[in-house]
Amino acid sequence: MAAVTRGSFSLLRRMLSHQYHHRGFRSDWTLKPHVFRCDTKLQLLSSRLLHTAMMFRGPIVQFKLSDIGEGIMEVTVKEWYVKEGDKVSQFDSICEVQSDKASVTITSRYDGIIKKLYYDVDTTALVGKPLVDIETESSSEVIQEEDVVETPAMAREEHTHQEIKGHKTQATPAVRRLAMENNIKLSEVVGTGKDGRILKEDILNFLAKQTGAILPPAPFQEIQTPVPAPSLFAAEPVSTPAATQPSPATPKWPVFTGKDVTAPLKGFSKAMVRTMTAALKIPHFGYCDDVDLSQLVALRAELRSVAESRGIKLSFMPFFIKAASLGLLQFPVLNASVDEACQNITYKVSHNIGLAMDTSQGLLVPNVKNVQLLSVFEIAQELNRLQMLGVSGQLGTAELSGGTFTLSNIGSIGGTYAKPVILPPEVAIGALGKIQVLPRFNDGGQVIRAHIMNVSWSADHRIIDGATMCRFSNLWREYLENPAKMVLDLK
Amino acid sequence: MLSQIRGTWPLIGCWSGVRMCQTGARTKSSSSGLFIGSGLVLQSRSTDVHHNLALEDWIDANVDLQHCSILLLWRNRAAVVIGRHQNPWTECNLPAMQRMGIPLARRRSGGGTVYHDLGNLNLTFFTSKKAYDRKRNLKVITEALRQVRPGLDVQATDRFDILLNGHYKISGTASRLSKKSSYHHCTLLYSAERSVLTTVLNPSHFGIHSNATPSVPSPVANLQDYVPSLQWEELLDALVHQYNAEFGFNSALNLVDPADESVFPGHQKFASELQSWDWKFGKTPMFSVHTFLELKDNQSLAQTRAKLHMEIKNGLIGSCELDIPADWLPKRLSGELSALLVGERFCPHRAAAALSALLRFESGDLKDRLHNLCDAVLSVMG
């Protein structure tokens, strides 16, 4: 079983190293680095002009590029995973080299700090010559033998065990760091991992028991099992599956191990900021209403199979869009555009109705062009096409620009009322809530089941007044509540 | 549940490494202390390129190859696979691949770009680093082919290709060396769609300058075209038989399902990484784009030319310079466009979303020209 343990362990280890490199965190592994740094600082302060080897704890080792095999004498350095000043542990990836179609990851043999990189990317490195200089810690173990000689699997695992009171406790470097930061002795924690290995959850459980507080989710992604959340105001220690320890006398506050991450806004996010800032300049007014979709629900149920036989999925949106277009024919000011100074208004002839779409990138608004010329079925076809493009992240500028009016079906995710923001250069937008089955009174005074949907409109109050919006909304509602009326006015 | 096997021993037996692998194959120690291990032949049931590449990663990470060698046979539905340090924009036709629904994958081994489909067999030889011997592995293939069709002219070259009739490439090689283990994989063209191959491996891009590993194009041929009577099953059996004969193993062919987490725990993690944009495109070595854009005004039919220079690192646009005649578009617009692209992925879809927002604020002729410029810039990205 040794190789399985070694295998899954090294897998975990390798994955950990990779994540650390990705995030710019350096794996911290033992207490020694901290002590080492403090010492150096003291020495620096006391003897600033002295620049001798005395200042460094450990020797600088020239890590040579070892024999790749097959008589290869030189390789091309393709990618560096470290830079000067970075800390590395043994087995961390240092760089990627390539020779003759063979790709090799060079891993470190030592713990320490990278002092010098001997090659740039895309240059040739020679086997047997130094690749990097690593400043090692004087007491760290160094495996001296060549790569090709086989070592028993156990030797590698021993290196990362923390020996406490003669009892070997298995834990990954990240877990040991977490324990150290919270002043927890690993020997006091019960490990629930394989072979009694201590996992992050075990440390968090240990902390939770001590404080009785809910701990925030941790930033590292090693293990996926959720942390059980004990009650916030528990007077006694809460028992958890891993609990065998009595709570200590002095409770400790939970330590948050997350770190703020700041990143500049780029590309699409930057564009969004600009759009929304411009939108803010528009004086919005809102207008909301209920729409009884009972008849439309019945109609769609009838037509669905017909559409499917033609290969198209029919939702409610094509009806909403067509009804909006019919409404815009009567109230063209809602399909207009004003310039930034609000000096001129342009009445747009094409009804390019945008659909707010939630994609992996964020909110995109592709639009259906010339709805005034399309039938409900054609709108459904176009919607299917846009949805497929949206899902595969393939919407282009043609689909994403040129909109004149927007509908946002926020109800598909959930929610009823909204206060949508107009997307300039448009002047109006509608947000559709989810369709709910609610009790209503019919003409005879009886309670019936009705399919009710809320719509929340926003419009530019500089050029649109409340009455216009109200009448447009009423017309739109009438078309949907009584689809037969839509048939009468269909173009 | 263990996946279905055709051998007589459970698969798990090999993972331990110190125990014996497979049907009674004994681990021998010669007098010099060298450890001769045992072998296992696997065939993947999956035809998903990411799952199969992830399976290679899984085996490399989890199996102790000091005591056990593995031959993995696999094939994929249509896909283009680039080498670890290659540039997808210069190696293949990304727009065509998108239209045809052919995915891109980046493998961890070096080497050039290949087209995979169900008519292409992939073989991966997993061994310890000491036992890494590509010539010997290729010998397994050439000998196997000669066994089933004596007199067939197949030769391995110095570049570790296999040539048919001294001229047509039927196999290409790439490998990956880790600390103690290695794998060498190669293709074998049996009945791949040659026309699709030519289309997708013809890059649509020019004006890209990079130090990425370039592919070396060669004329290719399908085995089936020259040996029509050779059946797929016959080929597989011959390869398994020859592998066993060459290395002294005694393994039957075992079917495995990479997506089965009970047999390959943690496989999904490898697969997800391989499917991410950051791996496929973000791992492209730094490159720059120097090209001219032909701009047209659809109303007045006027035309002009703009110069575009972009630097791309980790798949993200590091810098973007657009040189457009001042009478075509105001400088501030091209400046805004460039500023918006910096930091975004070198991907036409991401960029389209950002640039569409820019289009909102312009109108009339200026908007049309700006739209035309945006489309021209996006077409450079594939």
PDB file of N, CA and C in Angstrom, chain B residues 159-245:
ATOM      1  N   ARG B 159      13.689  11.228 -35.611  1.00  0.00           N
ATOM      2  CA  ARG B 159      12.828  12.177 -34.908  1.00  0.00           C
ATOM      3  C   ARG B 159      11.674  11.451 -34.212  1.00  0.00           C
ATOM      4  N   PHE B 160      11.772  10.147 -34.181  1.00  0.00           N
ATOM      5  CA  PHE B 160      10.764   9.306 -33.519  1.00  0.00           C
ATOM      6  C   PHE B 160       9.404   9.386 -34.196  1.00  0.00           C
ATOM      7  N   ASP B 161       9.432   9.631 -35.522  1.00  0.00           N
ATOM      8  CA  ASP B 161       8.201   9.464 -36.303  1.00  0.00           C
ATOM      9  C   ASP B 161       8.198   8.040 -36.832  1.00  0.00           C
ATOM     10  N   ILE B 162       7.043   7.591 -37.300  1.00  0.00           N
ATOM     11  CA  ILE B 162       7.035   6.315 -38.028  1.00  0.00           C
ATOM     12  C   ILE B 162       6.585   6.627 -39.452  1.00  0.00           C
ATOM     13  N   LEU B 163       7.384   6.204 -40.405  1.00  0.00           N
ATOM     14  CA  LEU B 163       7.055   6.479 -41.801  1.00  0.00           C
ATOM     15  C   LEU B 163       6.599   5.210 -42.502  1.00  0.00           C
ATOM     16  N   LEU B 164       5.584   5.370 -43.351  1.00  0.00           N
ATOM     17  CA  LEU B 164       5.080   4.267 -44.153  1.00  0.00           C
ATOM     18  C   LEU B 164       5.632   4.426 -45.554  1.00  0.00           C
ATOM     19  N   ASN B 165       6.189   3.348 -46.078  1.00  0.00           N
ATOM     20  CA  ASN B 165       6.796   3.410 -47.420  1.00  0.00           C
ATOM     21  C   ASN B 165       7.856   4.496 -47.517  1.00  0.00           C
ATOM     22  N   GLY B 166       8.491   4.763 -46.426  1.00  0.00           N
ATOM     23  CA  GLY B 166       9.600   5.697 -46.401  1.00  0.00           C
ATOM     24  C   GLY B 166       9.232   7.156 -46.592  1.00  0.00           C
ATOM     25  N   HIS B 167       7.933   7.445 -46.659  1.00  0.00           N
ATOM     26  CA  HIS B 167       7.565   8.803 -47.053  1.00  0.00           C
ATOM     27  C   HIS B 167       6.428   9.390 -46.211  1.00  0.00           C
ATOM     28  N   TYR B 168       5.415   8.579 -45.949  1.00  0.00           N
ATOM     29  CA  TYR B 168       4.232   9.117 -45.271  1.00  0.00           C
ATOM     30  C   TYR B 168       4.303   8.897 -43.772  1.00  0.00           C
ATOM     31  N   LYS B 169       4.015   9.949 -43.049  1.00  0.00           N
ATOM     32  CA  LYS B 169       4.056   9.853 -41.587  1.00  0.00           C
ATOM     33  C   LYS B 169       2.764   9.226 -41.094  1.00  0.00           C
ATOM     34  N   ILE B 170       2.878   8.152 -40.348  1.00  0.00           N
ATOM     35  CA  ILE B 170       1.678   7.566 -39.755  1.00  0.00           C
ATOM     36  C   ILE B 170       1.686   7.681 -38.242  1.00  0.00           C
ATOM     37  N   SER B 171       2.807   8.159 -37.697  1.00  0.00           N
ATOM     38  CA  SER B 171       2.865   8.310 -36.248  1.00  0.00           C
ATOM     39  C   SER B 171       3.812   9.423 -35.844  1.00  0.00           C
ATOM     40  N   GLY B 172       3.393  10.213 -34.846  1.00  0.00           N
ATOM     41  CA  GLY B 172       4.244  11.255 -34.268  1.00  0.00           C
ATOM     42  C   GLY B 172       4.350  11.025 -32.779  1.00  0.00           C
ATOM     43  N   THR B 173       5.425  11.525 -32.208  1.00  0.00           N
ATOM     44  CA  THR B 173       5.731  11.218 -30.811  1.00  0.00           C
ATOM     45  C   THR B 173       5.887  12.455 -29.948  1.00  0.00           C
ATOM     46  N   ALA B 174       5.552  12.321 -28.670  1.00  0.00           N
ATOM     47  CA  ALA B 174       5.867  13.368 -27.692  1.00  0.00           C
ATOM     48  C   ALA B 174       6.023  12.676 -26.357  1.00  0.00           C
ATOM     49  N   SER B 175       6.710  13.313 -25.422  1.00  0.00           N
ATOM     50  CA  SER B 175       6.871  12.644 -24.135  1.00  0.00           C
ATOM     51  C   SER B 175       6.998  13.636 -23.008  1.00  0.00           C
ATOM     52  N   ARG B 176       6.905  13.117 -21.807  1.00  0.00           N
ATOM     53  CA  ARG B 176       6.971  13.928 -20.614  1.00  0.00           C
ATOM     54  C   ARG B 176       7.796  13.201 -19.564  1.00  0.00           C
ATOM     55  N   LEU B 177       8.756  13.899 -19.017  1.00  0.00           N
ATOM     56  CA  LEU B 177       9.617  13.286 -18.004  1.00  0.00           C
ATOM     57  C   LEU B 177       9.376  13.965 -16.681  1.00  0.00           C
ATOM     58  N   SER B 178       9.091  13.156 -15.665  1.00  0.00           N
ATOM     59  CA  SER B 178       8.927  13.721 -14.324  1.00  0.00           C
ATOM     60  C   SER B 178      10.116  13.303 -13.486  1.00  0.00           C
ATOM     61  N   LYS B 179      10.000  13.472 -12.178  1.00  0.00           N
ATOM     62  CA  LYS B 179      11.151  13.195 -11.328  1.00  0.00           C
ATOM     63  C   LYS B 179      11.632  11.762 -11.444  1.00  0.00           C
ATOM     64  N   LYS B 180      10.671  10.841 -11.342  1.00  0.00           N
ATOM     65  CA  LYS B 180      11.104   9.443 -11.371  1.00  0.00           C
ATOM     66  C   LYS B 180      10.443   8.645 -12.481  1.00  0.00           C
ATOM     67  N   SER B 181       9.449   9.247 -13.096  1.00  0.00           N
ATOM     68  CA  SER B 181       8.685   8.481 -14.074  1.00  0.00           C
ATOM     69  C   SER B 181       8.676   9.204 -15.407  1.00  0.00           C
ATOM     70  N   SER B 182       8.145   8.517 -16.379  1.00  0.00           N
ATOM     71  CA  SER B 182       8.089   9.135 -17.697  1.00  0.00           C
ATOM     72  C   SER B 182       6.916   8.567 -18.453  1.00  0.00           C
ATOM     73  N   TYR B 183       6.433   9.329 -19.435  1.00  0.00           N
ATOM     74  CA  TYR B 183       5.541   8.692 -20.397  1.00  0.00           C
ATOM     75  C   TYR B 183       5.850   9.180 -21.784  1.00  0.00           C
ATOM     76  N   HIS B 184       5.693   8.265 -22.700  1.00  0.00           N
ATOM     77  CA  HIS B 184       5.959   8.548 -24.111  1.00  0.00           C
ATOM     78  C   HIS B 184       4.685   8.207 -24.846  1.00  0.00           C
ATOM     79  N   HIS B 185       4.065   9.200 -25.483  1.00  0.00           N
ATOM     80  CA  HIS B 185       2.877   8.846 -26.252  1.00  0.00           C
ATOM     81  C   HIS B 185       3.051   9.170 -27.715  1.00  0.00           C
ATOM     82  N   CYS B 186       2.327   8.413 -28.505  1.00  0.00           N
ATOM     83  CA  CYS B 186       2.401   8.617 -29.947  1.00  0.00           C
ATOM     84  C   CYS B 186       1.054   8.316 -30.568  1.00  0.00           C
ATOM     85  N   THR B 187       0.887   8.841 -31.786  1.00  0.00           N
ATOM     86  CA  THR B 187      -0.352   8.619 -32.523  1.00  0.00           C
ATOM     87  C   THR B 187      -0.130   7.485 -33.510  1.00  0.00           C
ATOM     88  N   LEU B 188      -1.212   6.987 -34.050  1.00  0.00           N
ATOM     89  CA  LEU B 188      -1.104   6.001 -35.138  1.00  0.00           C
ATOM     90  C   LEU B 188      -2.303   6.234 -36.037  1.00  0.00           C
ATOM     91  N   LEU B 189      -2.045   6.754 -37.222  1.00  0.00           N
ATOM     92  CA  LEU B 189      -3.139   7.090 -38.127  1.00  0.00           C
ATOM     93  C   LEU B 189      -3.680   5.839 -38.793  1.00  0.00           C
ATOM     94  N   TYR B 190      -4.896   5.529 -38.456  1.00  0.00           N
ATOM     95  CA  TYR B 190      -5.500   4.330 -39.032  1.00  0.00           C
ATOM     96  C   TYR B 190      -6.491   4.735 -40.136  1.00  0.00           C
ATOM     97  N   SER B 191      -7.477   5.562 -39.770  1.00  0.00           N
ATOM     98  CA  SER B 191      -8.472   5.992 -40.766  1.00  0.00           C
ATOM     99  C   SER B 191      -9.000   7.373 -40.424  1.00  0.00           C
ATOM    100  N   ALA B 192      -8.089   8.295 -40.165  1.00  0.00           N
ATOM    101  CA  ALA B 192      -8.528   9.648 -39.785  1.00  0.00           C
ATOM    102  C   ALA B 192      -9.061  10.405 -41.001  1.00  0.00           C
ATOM    103  N   GLU B 193      -9.891  11.422 -40.729  1.00  0.00           N
ATOM    104  CA  GLU B 193     -10.454  12.238 -41.817  1.00  0.00           C
ATOM    105  C   GLU B 193      -9.401  13.208 -42.315  1.00  0.00           C
ATOM    106  N   ARG B 194      -8.781  12.889 -43.419  1.00  0.00           N
ATOM    107  CA  ARG B 194      -7.662  13.690 -43.907  1.00  0.00           C
ATOM    108  C   ARG B 194      -8.077  15.110 -44.277  1.00  0.00           C
ATOM    109  N   SER B 195      -9.269  15.260 -44.841  1.00  0.00           N
ATOM    110  CA  SER B 195      -9.674  16.597 -45.279  1.00  0.00           C
ATOM    111  C   SER B 195      -9.885  17.513 -44.086  1.00  0.00           C
ATOM    112  N   VAL B 196     -10.472  16.970 -43.023  1.00  0.00           N
ATOM    113  CA  VAL B 196     -10.674  17.782 -41.812  1.00  0.00           C
ATOM    114  C   VAL B 196      -9.318  18.143 -41.224  1.00  0.00           C
ATOM    115  N   LEU B 197      -8.422  17.170 -41.235  1.00  0.00           N
ATOM    116  CA  LEU B 197      -7.077  17.375 -40.697  1.00  0.00           C
ATOM    117  C   LEU B 197      -6.423  18.571 -41.379  1.00  0.00           C
ATOM    118  N   THR B 198      -6.497  18.606 -42.709  1.00  0.00           N
ATOM    119  CA  THR B 198      -5.854  19.688 -43.460  1.00  0.00           C
ATOM    120  C   THR B 198      -6.489  21.031 -43.134  1.00  0.00           C
ATOM    121  N   THR B 199      -7.805  21.035 -42.994  1.00  0.00           N
ATOM    122  CA  THR B 199      -8.497  22.300 -42.715  1.00  0.00           C
ATOM    123  C   THR B 199      -8.116  22.856 -41.355  1.00  0.00           C
ATOM    124  N   VAL B 200      -8.171  22.018 -40.333  1.00  0.00           N
ATOM    125  CA  VAL B 200      -7.967  22.563 -38.986  1.00  0.00           C
ATOM    126  C   VAL B 200      -6.503  22.855 -38.676  1.00  0.00           C
ATOM    127  N   LEU B 201      -5.591  22.147 -39.352  1.00  0.00           N
ATOM    128  CA  LEU B 201      -4.194  22.381 -39.034  1.00  0.00           C
ATOM    129  C   LEU B 201      -3.579  23.465 -39.909  1.00  0.00           C
ATOM    130  N   ASN B 202      -4.410  24.158 -40.652  1.00  0.00           N
ATOM    131  CA  ASN B 202      -3.937  25.265 -41.465  1.00  0.00           C
ATOM    132  C   ASN B 202      -4.259  26.555 -40.763  1.00  0.00           C
ATOM    133  N   PRO B 203      -3.281  27.185 -40.178  1.00  0.00           N
ATOM    134  CA  PRO B 203      -3.627  28.324 -39.342  1.00  0.00           C
ATOM    135  C   PRO B 203      -4.230  29.466 -40.161  1.00  0.00           C
ATOM    136  N   SER B 204      -5.111  30.224 -39.507  1.00  0.00           N
ATOM    137  CA  SER B 204      -5.757  31.329 -40.192  1.00  0.00           C
ATOM    138  C   SER B 204      -5.026  32.627 -39.904  1.00  0.00           C
ATOM    139  N   HIS B 205      -3.950  32.536 -39.132  1.00  0.00           N
ATOM    140  CA  HIS B 205      -3.321  33.742 -38.644  1.00  0.00           C
ATOM    141  C   HIS B 205      -1.996  34.084 -39.214  1.00  0.00           C
ATOM    142  N   PHE B 206      -1.837  35.350 -39.440  1.00  0.00           N
ATOM    143  CA  PHE B 206      -0.531  35.799 -39.870  1.00  0.00           C
ATOM    144  C   PHE B 206      -0.191  36.997 -39.035  1.00  0.00           C
ATOM    145  N   GLY B 207       1.063  37.358 -39.040  1.00  0.00           N
ATOM    146  CA  GLY B 207       1.420  38.539 -38.266  1.00  0.00           C
ATOM    147  C   GLY B 207       1.671  38.247 -36.812  1.00  0.00           C
ATOM    148  N   ILE B 208       1.745  36.940 -36.466  1.00  0.00           N
ATOM    149  CA  ILE B 208       2.050  36.609 -35.072  1.00  0.00           C
ATOM    150  C   ILE B 208       3.519  36.209 -34.966  1.00  0.00           C
ATOM    151  N   HIS B 209       4.202  36.844 -34.021  1.00  0.00           N
ATOM    152  CA  HIS B 209       5.615  36.539 -33.816  1.00  0.00           C
ATOM    153  C   HIS B 209       5.758  35.899 -32.455  1.00  0.00           C
ATOM    154  N   SER B 210       6.248  34.665 -32.433  1.00  0.00           N
ATOM    155  CA  SER B 210       6.398  34.039 -31.122  1.00  0.00           C
ATOM    156  C   SER B 210       7.536  33.052 -31.122  1.00  0.00           C
ATOM    157  N   ASN B 211       7.979  32.720 -29.922  1.00  0.00           N
ATOM    158  CA  ASN B 211       9.026  31.715 -29.777  1.00  0.00           C
ATOM    159  C   ASN B 211       8.445  30.380 -29.383  1.00  0.00           C
ATOM    160  N   ALA B 212       7.172  30.241 -29.576  1.00  0.00           N
ATOM    161  CA  ALA B 212       6.547  28.968 -29.211  1.00  0.00           C
ATOM    162  C   ALA B 212       7.077  27.872 -30.122  1.00  0.00           C
ATOM    163  N   THR B 213       7.019  26.644 -29.629  1.00  0.00           N
ATOM    164  CA  THR B 213       7.498  25.523 -30.428  1.00  0.00           C
ATOM    165  C   THR B 213       6.690  25.429 -31.710  1.00  0.00           C
ATOM    166  N   PRO B 214       7.338  25.505 -32.861  1.00  0.00           N
ATOM    167  CA  PRO B 214       6.560  25.376 -34.094  1.00  0.00           C
ATOM    168  C   PRO B 214       6.397  23.906 -34.449  1.00  0.00           C
ATOM    169  N   SER B 215       5.303  23.591 -35.134  1.00  0.00           N
ATOM    170  CA  SER B 215       5.121  22.222 -35.614  1.00  0.00           C
ATOM    171  C   SER B 215       5.877  22.064 -36.918  1.00  0.00           C
ATOM    172  N   VAL B 216       6.290  20.840 -37.187  1.00  0.00           N
ATOM    173  CA  VAL B 216       6.952  20.544 -38.455  1.00  0.00           C
ATOM    174  C   VAL B 216       5.956  19.775 -39.309  1.00  0.00           C
ATOM    175  N   PRO B 217       5.408  20.405 -40.343  1.00  0.00           N
ATOM    176  CA  PRO B 217       4.372  19.708 -41.120  1.00  0.00           C
ATOM    177  C   PRO B 217       4.966  18.578 -41.953  1.00  0.00           C
ATOM    178  N   SER B 218       4.211  17.481 -42.071  1.00  0.00           N
ATOM    179  CA  SER B 218       4.672  16.344 -42.890  1.00  0.00           C
ATOM    180  C   SER B 218       3.492  15.774 -43.652  1.00  0.00           C
ATOM    181  N   PRO B 219       3.770  15.165 -44.791  1.00  0.00           N
ATOM    182  CA  PRO B 219       2.673  14.486 -45.485  1.00  0.00           C
ATOM    183  C   PRO B 219       2.272  13.255 -44.689  1.00  0.00           C
ATOM    184  N   VAL B 220       0.973  13.039 -44.558  1.00  0.00           N
ATOM    185  CA  VAL B 220       0.520  11.918 -43.739  1.00  0.00           C
ATOM    186  C   VAL B 220      -0.282  10.932 -44.580  1.00  0.00           C
ATOM    187  N   ALA B 221      -0.455   9.750 -44.009  1.00  0.00           N
ATOM    188  CA  ALA B 221      -1.279   8.749 -44.679  1.00  0.00           C
ATOM    189  C   ALA B 221      -1.967   7.913 -43.626  1.00  0.00           C
ATOM    190  N   ASN B 222      -3.072   7.316 -44.006  1.00  0.00           N
ATOM    191  CA  ASN B 222      -3.786   6.399 -43.120  1.00  0.00           C
ATOM    192  C   ASN B 222      -3.362   4.979 -43.425  1.00  0.00           C
ATOM    193  N   LEU B 223      -3.167   4.179 -42.372  1.00  0.00           N
ATOM    194  CA  LEU B 223      -2.802   2.776 -42.561  1.00  0.00           C
ATOM    195  C   LEU B 223      -3.836   2.056 -43.406  1.00  0.00           C
ATOM    196  N   GLN B 224      -5.099   2.415 -43.144  1.00  0.00           N
ATOM    197  CA  GLN B 224      -6.158   1.676 -43.832  1.00  0.00           C
ATOM    198  C   GLN B 224      -6.134   1.889 -45.342  1.00  0.00           C
ATOM    199  N   ASP B 225      -5.603   3.042 -45.759  1.00  0.00           N
ATOM    200  CA  ASP B 225      -5.533   3.291 -47.202  1.00  0.00           C
ATOM    201  C   ASP B 225      -4.571   2.338 -47.876  1.00  0.00           C
ATOM    202  N   TYR B 226      -3.531   1.939 -47.142  1.00  0.00           N
ATOM    203  CA  TYR B 226      -2.518   1.072 -47.740  1.00  0.00           C
ATOM    204  C   TYR B 226      -2.710  -0.385 -47.359  1.00  0.00           C
ATOM    205  N   VAL B 227      -3.402  -0.615 -46.269  1.00  0.00           N
ATOM    206  CA  VAL B 227      -3.652  -1.987 -45.831  1.00  0.00           C
ATOM    207  C   VAL B 227      -5.145  -2.111 -45.524  1.00  0.00           C
ATOM    208  N   PRO B 228      -5.982  -2.116 -46.557  1.00  0.00           N
ATOM    209  CA  PRO B 228      -7.436  -2.045 -46.313  1.00  0.00           C
ATOM    210  C   PRO B 228      -7.983  -3.218 -45.512  1.00  0.00           C
ATOM    211  N   SER B 229      -7.280  -4.334 -45.539  1.00  0.00           N
ATOM    212  CA  SER B 229      -7.824  -5.513 -44.848  1.00  0.00           C
ATOM    213  C   SER B 229      -7.540  -5.487 -43.355  1.00  0.00           C
ATOM    214  N   LEU B 230      -6.716  -4.563 -42.898  1.00  0.00           N
ATOM    215  CA  LEU B 230      -6.364  -4.536 -41.478  1.00  0.00           C
ATOM    216  C   LEU B 230      -7.532  -3.988 -40.660  1.00  0.00           C
ATOM    217  N   GLN B 231      -8.024  -4.813 -39.739  1.00  0.00           N
ATOM    218  CA  GLN B 231      -9.143  -4.385 -38.898  1.00  0.00           C
ATOM    219  C   GLN B 231      -8.629  -3.711 -37.642  1.00  0.00           C
ATOM    220  N   TRP B 232      -9.454  -2.871 -37.066  1.00  0.00           N
ATOM    221  CA  TRP B 232      -9.098  -2.145 -35.844  1.00  0.00           C
ATOM    222  C   TRP B 232      -8.752  -3.111 -34.718  1.00  0.00           C
ATOM    223  N   GLU B 233      -9.618  -4.103 -34.511  1.00  0.00           N
ATOM    224  CA  GLU B 233      -9.412  -5.052 -33.412  1.00  0.00           C
ATOM    225  C   GLU B 233      -8.124  -5.827 -33.606  1.00  0.00           C
ATOM    226  N   GLU B 234      -7.870  -6.150 -34.871  1.00  0.00           N
ATOM    227  CA  GLU B 234      -6.655  -6.917 -35.200  1.00  0.00           C
ATOM    228  C   GLU B 234      -5.415  -6.091 -34.833  1.00  0.00           C
ATOM    229  N   LEU B 235      -5.474  -4.808 -35.150  1.00  0.00           N
ATOM    230  CA  LEU B 235      -4.373  -3.903 -34.853  1.00  0.00           C
ATOM    231  C   LEU B 235      -4.136  -3.833 -33.349  1.00  0.00           C
ATOM    232  N   LEU B 236      -5.212  -3.657 -32.573  1.00  0.00           N
ATOM    233  CA  LEU B 236      -5.081  -3.565 -31.123  1.00  0.00           C
ATOM    234  C   LEU B 236      -4.472  -4.843 -30.550  1.00  0.00           C
ATOM    235  N   ASP B 237      -4.993  -5.972 -30.989  1.00  0.00           N
ATOM    236  CA  ASP B 237      -4.486  -7.243 -30.455  1.00  0.00           C
ATOM    237  C   ASP B 237      -3.007  -7.415 -30.770  1.00  0.00           C
ATOM    238  N   ALA B 238      -2.639  -7.045 -31.991  1.00  0.00           N
ATOM    239  CA  ALA B 238      -1.226  -7.190 -32.378  1.00  0.00           C
ATOM    240  C   ALA B 238      -0.340  -6.315 -31.499  1.00  0.00           C
ATOM    241  N   LEU B 239      -0.803  -5.099 -31.214  1.00  0.00           N
ATOM    242  CA  LEU B 239      -0.007  -4.183 -30.394  1.00  0.00           C
ATOM    243  C   LEU B 239       0.141  -4.715 -28.976  1.00  0.00           C
ATOM    244  N   VAL B 240      -0.954  -5.213 -28.409  1.00  0.00           N
ATOM    245  CA  VAL B 240      -0.894  -5.754 -27.054  1.00  0.00           C
ATOM    246  C   VAL B 240       0.068  -6.937 -27.011  1.00  0.00           C
ATOM    247  N   HIS B 241      -0.084  -7.788 -28.000  1.00  0.00           N
ATOM    248  CA  HIS B 241       0.764  -8.989 -28.050  1.00  0.00           C
ATOM    249  C   HIS B 241       2.236  -8.607 -28.152  1.00  0.00           C
ATOM    250  N   GLN B 242       2.533  -7.645 -29.015  1.00  0.00           N
ATOM    251  CA  GLN B 242       3.930  -7.258 -29.221  1.00  0.00           C
ATOM    252  C   GLN B 242       4.486  -6.554 -27.995  1.00  0.00           C
ATOM    253  N   TYR B 243       3.656  -5.758 -27.321  1.00  0.00           N
ATOM    254  CA  TYR B 243       4.092  -5.073 -26.103  1.00  0.00           C
ATOM    255  C   TYR B 243       4.506  -6.103 -25.058  1.00  0.00           C
ATOM    256  N   ASN B 244       3.653  -7.103 -24.887  1.00  0.00           N
ATOM    257  CA  ASN B 244       3.978  -8.171 -23.938  1.00  0.00           C
ATOM    258  C   ASN B 244       5.252  -8.904 -24.335  1.00  0.00           C
ATOM    259  N   ALA B 245       5.366  -9.171 -25.642  1.00  0.00           N
ATOM    260  CA  ALA B 245       6.542  -9.921 -26.111  1.00  0.00           C
ATOM    261  C   ALA B 245       7.825  -9.113 -25.920  1.00  0.00           C
TER     262      ALA B 245
END
